[in-house]
Structure formats: structure tokens, C-alpha cells
CSV table of C-alpha atoms in Angstrom, one decimal:
chain,number,residue,atom,x,y,z
A,1,UNK,CA,-168.6,-45.6,107.2
A,2,UNK,CA,-171.4,-48.7,109.0
A,3,UNK,CA,-174.4,-47.6,108.3
A,4,UNK,CA,-174.3,-44.9,106.2
A,5,UNK,CA,-173.9,-44.8,102.2
A,6,UNK,CA,-173.5,-42.0,100.3
A,7,UNK,CA,-173.7,-42.4,96.3
A,8,UNK,CA,-172.5,-41.8,93.3
A,9,UNK,CA,-168.9,-41.3,95.0
A,10,UNK,CA,-167.7,-39.5,92.3
A,11,UNK,CA,-169.2,-37.6,89.3
A,12,UNK,CA,-168.6,-35.4,86.7
A,13,UNK,CA,-170.9,-33.2,85.0
A,14,UNK,CA,-171.8,-30.1,83.2
A,15,UNK,CA,-172.4,-26.7,84.1
A,16,UNK,CA,-176.4,-26.7,83.6
A,17,UNK,CA,-177.3,-30.3,84.3
A,18,UNK,CA,-179.1,-31.9,86.8
A,19,UNK,CA,-177.8,-33.8,89.9
A,20,UNK,CA,-178.8,-35.7,92.8
A,21,UNK,CA,-176.9,-37.4,95.7
A,22,UNK,CA,-178.3,-40.4,97.8
A,23,UNK,CA,-178.0,-40.5,101.0
A,24,UNK,CA,-178.6,-44.1,102.8
A,25,UNK,CA,-178.7,-45.1,106.2
A,26,UNK,CA,-179.5,-48.5,108.2
A,27,UNK,CA,-179.7,-47.0,111.4
A,28,UNK,CA,-183.0,-45.1,111.6
A,29,UNK,CA,-181.5,-42.0,112.8
A,30,UNK,CA,-183.9,-38.9,112.9
A,31,UNK,CA,-181.8,-36.5,111.7
A,32,UNK,CA,-179.8,-36.4,108.2
A,33,UNK,CA,-177.4,-33.4,107.0
A,34,UNK,CA,-176.1,-32.1,103.8
A,35,UNK,CA,-172.6,-30.3,104.3
A,36,UNK,CA,-170.1,-29.2,101.9
A,37,UNK,CA,-166.7,-29.3,102.3
A,38,UNK,CA,-164.3,-26.7,100.5
A,39,UNK,CA,-160.8,-25.8,101.0
A,40,UNK,CA,-160.7,-23.1,103.1
A,41,UNK,CA,-164.4,-23.0,104.2
A,42,UNK,CA,-164.5,-26.1,106.2
A,43,UNK,CA,-167.7,-28.0,106.1
A,44,UNK,CA,-170.8,-26.3,105.7
A,45,UNK,CA,-174.2,-27.1,106.3
A,46,UNK,CA,-176.3,-26.9,103.4
A,47,UNK,CA,-179.8,-28.4,104.2
A,48,UNK,CA,-180.9,-31.1,107.1
A,49,UNK,CA,-184.2,-32.8,108.2
A,50,UNK,CA,-184.9,-33.8,111.3
A,51,UNK,CA,-188.0,-36.3,110.0
A,52,UNK,CA,-189.7,-37.6,106.9
A,53,UNK,CA,-190.9,-34.7,104.7
A,54,UNK,CA,-189.3,-32.0,107.1
A,55,UNK,CA,-186.4,-30.5,106.3
A,56,UNK,CA,-185.1,-27.1,106.9
A,57,UNK,CA,-182.0,-24.5,105.0
A,58,UNK,CA,-178.5,-24.4,106.5
A,59,UNK,CA,-176.3,-21.7,106.0
A,60,UNK,CA,-175.5,-22.3,102.4
A,61,UNK,CA,-178.5,-23.5,100.5
A,62,UNK,CA,-179.1,-21.9,97.2
A,63,UNK,CA,-178.6,-23.8,94.3
A,64,UNK,CA,-179.7,-26.8,96.2
A,65,UNK,CA,-183.1,-28.5,97.4
A,66,UNK,CA,-183.6,-31.8,99.2
A,67,UNK,CA,-186.2,-34.1,99.8
A,68,UNK,CA,-186.9,-37.0,102.4
A,69,UNK,CA,-189.7,-39.5,101.6
A,70,UNK,CA,-188.6,-42.6,103.9
A,71,UNK,CA,-186.4,-42.3,107.1
A,72,UNK,CA,-183.3,-43.9,105.6
A,73,UNK,CA,-182.4,-41.8,102.3
A,74,UNK,CA,-182.4,-38.2,102.4
A,75,UNK,CA,-181.5,-36.7,98.2
A,76,UNK,CA,-179.7,-33.8,97.6
A,77,UNK,CA,-180.6,-32.3,94.2
A,78,UNK,CA,-178.6,-29.8,92.3
A,79,UNK,CA,-180.9,-28.3,89.9
A,80,UNK,CA,-178.9,-26.8,87.2
A,81,UNK,CA,-175.0,-27.4,88.5
A,82,UNK,CA,-172.9,-24.1,88.1
A,83,UNK,CA,-168.9,-24.8,88.5
A,84,UNK,CA,-169.3,-23.0,92.1
A,85,UNK,CA,-170.8,-26.3,93.2
A,86,UNK,CA,-167.6,-28.2,92.5
A,87,UNK,CA,-167.4,-29.8,96.1
A,88,UNK,CA,-167.2,-32.5,98.2
A,89,UNK,CA,-170.6,-33.1,99.5
A,90,UNK,CA,-170.6,-35.4,102.8
A,91,UNK,CA,-173.8,-37.1,104.4
A,92,UNK,CA,-174.1,-36.8,107.8
A,93,UNK,CA,-177.0,-38.9,110.2
A,94,UNK,CA,-177.5,-38.1,114.2
A,95,UNK,CA,-179.6,-39.0,116.9
A,96,UNK,CA,-180.0,-36.7,119.6
A,97,UNK,CA,-178.1,-37.5,122.7
A,98,UNK,CA,-178.4,-36.7,126.5
A,99,UNK,CA,-178.4,-33.6,127.8
A,100,UNK,CA,-179.3,-32.6,124.1
A,101,UNK,CA,-175.9,-33.0,122.4
A,102,UNK,CA,-175.9,-34.1,118.8
A,103,UNK,CA,-173.1,-36.3,117.6
A,104,UNK,CA,-172.5,-36.6,113.9
A,105,UNK,CA,-171.4,-39.5,112.1
A,106,UNK,CA,-170.8,-39.0,108.4
A,107,UNK,CA,-170.4,-40.9,104.9
A,108,UNK,CA,-167.3,-41.6,103.1
A,109,UNK,CA,-168.2,-38.3,100.5
A,110,UNK,CA,-169.5,-37.7,97.5
A,111,UNK,CA,-167.2,-35.7,94.9
A,112,UNK,CA,-168.5,-34.0,92.4
A,113,UNK,CA,-166.8,-31.7,89.6
A,114,UNK,CA,-168.9,-29.3,87.4
A,115,UNK,CA,-167.7,-28.2,84.0
B,1,UNK,CA,-173.3,-14.3,113.5
B,2,UNK,CA,-171.5,-17.2,115.2
B,3,UNK,CA,-167.9,-17.9,113.8
B,4,UNK,CA,-165.4,-20.8,114.8
B,5,UNK,CA,-161.8,-19.9,114.3
B,6,UNK,CA,-159.3,-23.0,114.0
B,7,UNK,CA,-155.4,-22.6,112.6
B,8,UNK,CA,-155.1,-22.8,109.3
B,9,UNK,CA,-151.6,-23.2,109.3
B,10,UNK,CA,-150.7,-26.9,109.5
B,11,UNK,CA,-148.6,-28.3,112.8
B,12,UNK,CA,-145.6,-30.4,112.5
B,13,UNK,CA,-144.7,-31.7,115.5
B,14,UNK,CA,-142.4,-34.8,116.4
B,15,UNK,CA,-143.8,-38.4,117.2
B,16,UNK,CA,-143.8,-38.7,121.3
B,17,UNK,CA,-144.3,-34.7,121.7
B,18,UNK,CA,-147.3,-33.4,122.8
B,19,UNK,CA,-149.7,-31.7,120.1
B,20,UNK,CA,-151.6,-28.3,121.0
B,21,UNK,CA,-154.7,-27.7,119.1
B,22,UNK,CA,-157.3,-24.4,118.9
B,23,UNK,CA,-160.3,-23.8,118.6
B,24,UNK,CA,-161.9,-20.2,119.4
B,25,UNK,CA,-165.4,-18.9,119.0
B,26,UNK,CA,-167.2,-15.8,118.9
B,27,UNK,CA,-170.7,-14.4,119.8
B,28,UNK,CA,-172.2,-17.5,121.2
B,29,UNK,CA,-172.3,-19.3,124.6
B,30,UNK,CA,-172.6,-23.0,122.8
B,31,UNK,CA,-173.7,-25.8,125.2
B,32,UNK,CA,-171.4,-28.4,124.2
B,33,UNK,CA,-168.4,-28.6,121.5
B,34,UNK,CA,-166.5,-31.3,119.6
B,35,UNK,CA,-164.3,-32.4,118.2
B,36,UNK,CA,-163.9,-34.9,115.1
B,37,UNK,CA,-160.6,-36.4,112.9
B,38,UNK,CA,-160.8,-36.0,109.4
B,39,UNK,CA,-158.4,-38.6,107.1
B,40,UNK,CA,-157.7,-37.2,103.7
B,41,UNK,CA,-160.3,-38.4,101.2
B,42,UNK,CA,-162.7,-39.7,104.0
B,43,UNK,CA,-165.5,-38.2,106.4
B,44,UNK,CA,-164.8,-36.5,109.9
B,45,UNK,CA,-165.1,-38.7,112.8
B,46,UNK,CA,-166.5,-38.2,116.4
B,47,UNK,CA,-163.8,-37.8,119.0
B,48,UNK,CA,-164.9,-36.0,122.0
B,49,UNK,CA,-167.4,-34.3,123.5
B,50,UNK,CA,-166.8,-31.2,126.1
B,51,UNK,CA,-170.0,-29.4,127.9
B,52,UNK,CA,-170.1,-26.0,129.0
B,53,UNK,CA,-169.7,-26.6,132.9
B,54,UNK,CA,-166.9,-29.5,132.1
B,55,UNK,CA,-163.5,-27.8,132.5
B,56,UNK,CA,-161.8,-31.0,130.7
B,57,UNK,CA,-162.4,-34.1,129.3
B,58,UNK,CA,-159.9,-37.5,128.9
B,59,UNK,CA,-160.4,-40.2,126.5
B,60,UNK,CA,-156.5,-42.2,126.1
B,61,UNK,CA,-154.4,-40.1,125.1
B,62,UNK,CA,-156.6,-37.0,124.4
B,63,UNK,CA,-157.5,-34.5,126.4
B,64,UNK,CA,-159.8,-31.6,125.4
B,65,UNK,CA,-160.4,-28.6,127.6
B,66,UNK,CA,-163.6,-25.6,127.2
B,67,UNK,CA,-162.8,-22.5,128.8
B,68,UNK,CA,-165.9,-20.4,128.4
B,69,UNK,CA,-164.7,-17.1,129.4
B,70,UNK,CA,-162.1,-16.7,127.1
B,71,UNK,CA,-164.4,-18.6,124.3
B,72,UNK,CA,-162.3,-21.3,123.6
B,73,UNK,CA,-161.2,-25.0,123.2
B,74,UNK,CA,-158.2,-26.4,123.5
B,75,UNK,CA,-157.4,-29.9,122.0
B,76,UNK,CA,-154.1,-32.1,123.3
B,77,UNK,CA,-152.4,-35.3,122.1
B,78,UNK,CA,-150.2,-36.5,124.4
B,79,UNK,CA,-147.4,-39.0,123.2
B,80,UNK,CA,-148.2,-38.4,119.8
B,81,UNK,CA,-147.9,-40.6,116.4
B,82,UNK,CA,-147.6,-40.4,112.8
B,83,UNK,CA,-150.9,-42.0,113.2
B,84,UNK,CA,-152.2,-39.5,114.4
B,85,UNK,CA,-151.6,-37.4,111.9
B,86,UNK,CA,-154.7,-36.1,110.2
B,87,UNK,CA,-157.2,-32.5,109.8
B,88,UNK,CA,-158.8,-31.8,113.6
B,89,UNK,CA,-162.1,-30.4,113.5
B,90,UNK,CA,-163.9,-28.7,116.2
B,91,UNK,CA,-167.8,-28.3,116.0
B,92,UNK,CA,-170.4,-26.2,117.7
B,93,UNK,CA,-174.3,-26.4,118.0
B,94,UNK,CA,-175.7,-23.2,116.0
B,95,UNK,CA,-177.4,-21.1,118.4
B,96,UNK,CA,-180.9,-22.1,119.2
B,97,UNK,CA,-180.9,-25.2,117.1
B,98,UNK,CA,-179.3,-27.7,119.1
B,99,UNK,CA,-179.5,-30.2,115.8
B,100,UNK,CA,-177.5,-28.4,113.7
B,101,UNK,CA,-173.9,-28.1,113.7
B,102,UNK,CA,-171.4,-25.5,112.9
B,103,UNK,CA,-167.6,-26.4,111.8
B,104,UNK,CA,-164.8,-24.9,111.8
B,105,UNK,CA,-162.2,-25.1,109.0
B,106,UNK,CA,-159.4,-27.7,110.6
B,107,UNK,CA,-156.2,-27.9,111.5
B,108,UNK,CA,-153.8,-30.3,109.8
B,109,UNK,CA,-151.9,-31.9,112.1
B,110,UNK,CA,-148.2,-34.1,111.0
B,111,UNK,CA,-146.5,-36.1,113.2
B,112,UNK,CA,-143.0,-36.8,111.8
B,113,UNK,CA,-141.1,-39.9,113.1
């Protein structure tokens, strides 16, 4: 997954603890996204960013916050993890292409287990 | 609200046959549609994009059609190979927000030798 790195790749935590997932890109793309993927639901957008300090909510944003203080880093924070947040989290980046088309490049994913 | 539907059942085909996957959407008219491939344990990888004014798009053994009247896209893999086994996702831009994509749940394709 050239140009985009997620960390940690695997994490096990307990209910009620805070968790931060990091997405780092070297492509200097403007747009960054956090999705979660669960069986039967596919990819669902949590939050996205359209520039430094510019973020917006996706369809499943409750219980999550994000921050983007630099172009290359997009952090996803679970303030108090719950078992329902056990999932695989994918970061994606994009640069808006011709005609407004937006093609995403995904990271390798971060598997989070909340016990 | 916008909704994307892909066949949740796995598609099993013999090597050399053509695989056809379906993506149906409701409640809006997207300017384009995309297909991604996802292998187990990895992130999705972009394959093809087709715009609303294009009926068909081809890339090597891949062909995508886009019927805006039926609100449906078909994804074909001709002369399929076991290496084509993966989950295929379709994606559409969110209405009014072209910088965001929504994804279908994906269809798993298994190509048997």
C-alpha cells in the first residue's frame, strides 16, 4: 500500500479505554478518510478530512473523533472504546480527479478488538 | 437515503468462464460509479471508474457497464482465473458530496480450476 501507512495494525483493548489509530500518507493528498468494515455491512464512512484542521462526519461517526494537524497525518480516536467498535478500520486518501471523480487509495487496515 | 446492493452470496465459477457481478443502487443518480477489488486481510484496490454518460468501460479482461435507467452496474471478468478470486466492491459518490464515497457490501468471487 504505497504511500499510506496505518498504525497499529492490530490492537486488543478493554472496554472503556481510549484508543487512537494513526494514518500517515506521503502522497500529499488533500482528502483523507476513515472507514470501518464489518461482515454484512461493507465499508462505512466514519469521518473524513478535506484539509488540515478541516474534518466532517460520515455515516457512523458516533463514538469517534478525528484530528488532522498536518497534511500527512489523520488520527482516529475512540474516547471510550466499546465492544461494538470491534472492527477493521481502513484509512484512505484521494486527490480529486478530472470531472470531480474521486478515486481512493486504501491503507492495509487496523484490526481492533475491544474486550 | 442512498443505498447500494450487491449480491451477498458468493459467486462460484469455473476457470475460463465469464464472471458477472451486479451492483444496484437506489434513491439518486450518481455522476460515476467505481469498482474495487479486496483480497483477504488487505485494503480495497481501485479497478475501474465509469461515468454516467458512458455505457461501457473496458480494461484488459474487465468490463463494466452502467445503466442509469435501471440504476445498475454490471462487472464482468472474462476468461476468469483462480487469481481473480477476491471480493469485489462497487462504490458511488455521496449525493451532494463528491469527495465522499459509499460502498456496497461486496460480492465474493471464487474461481475454481
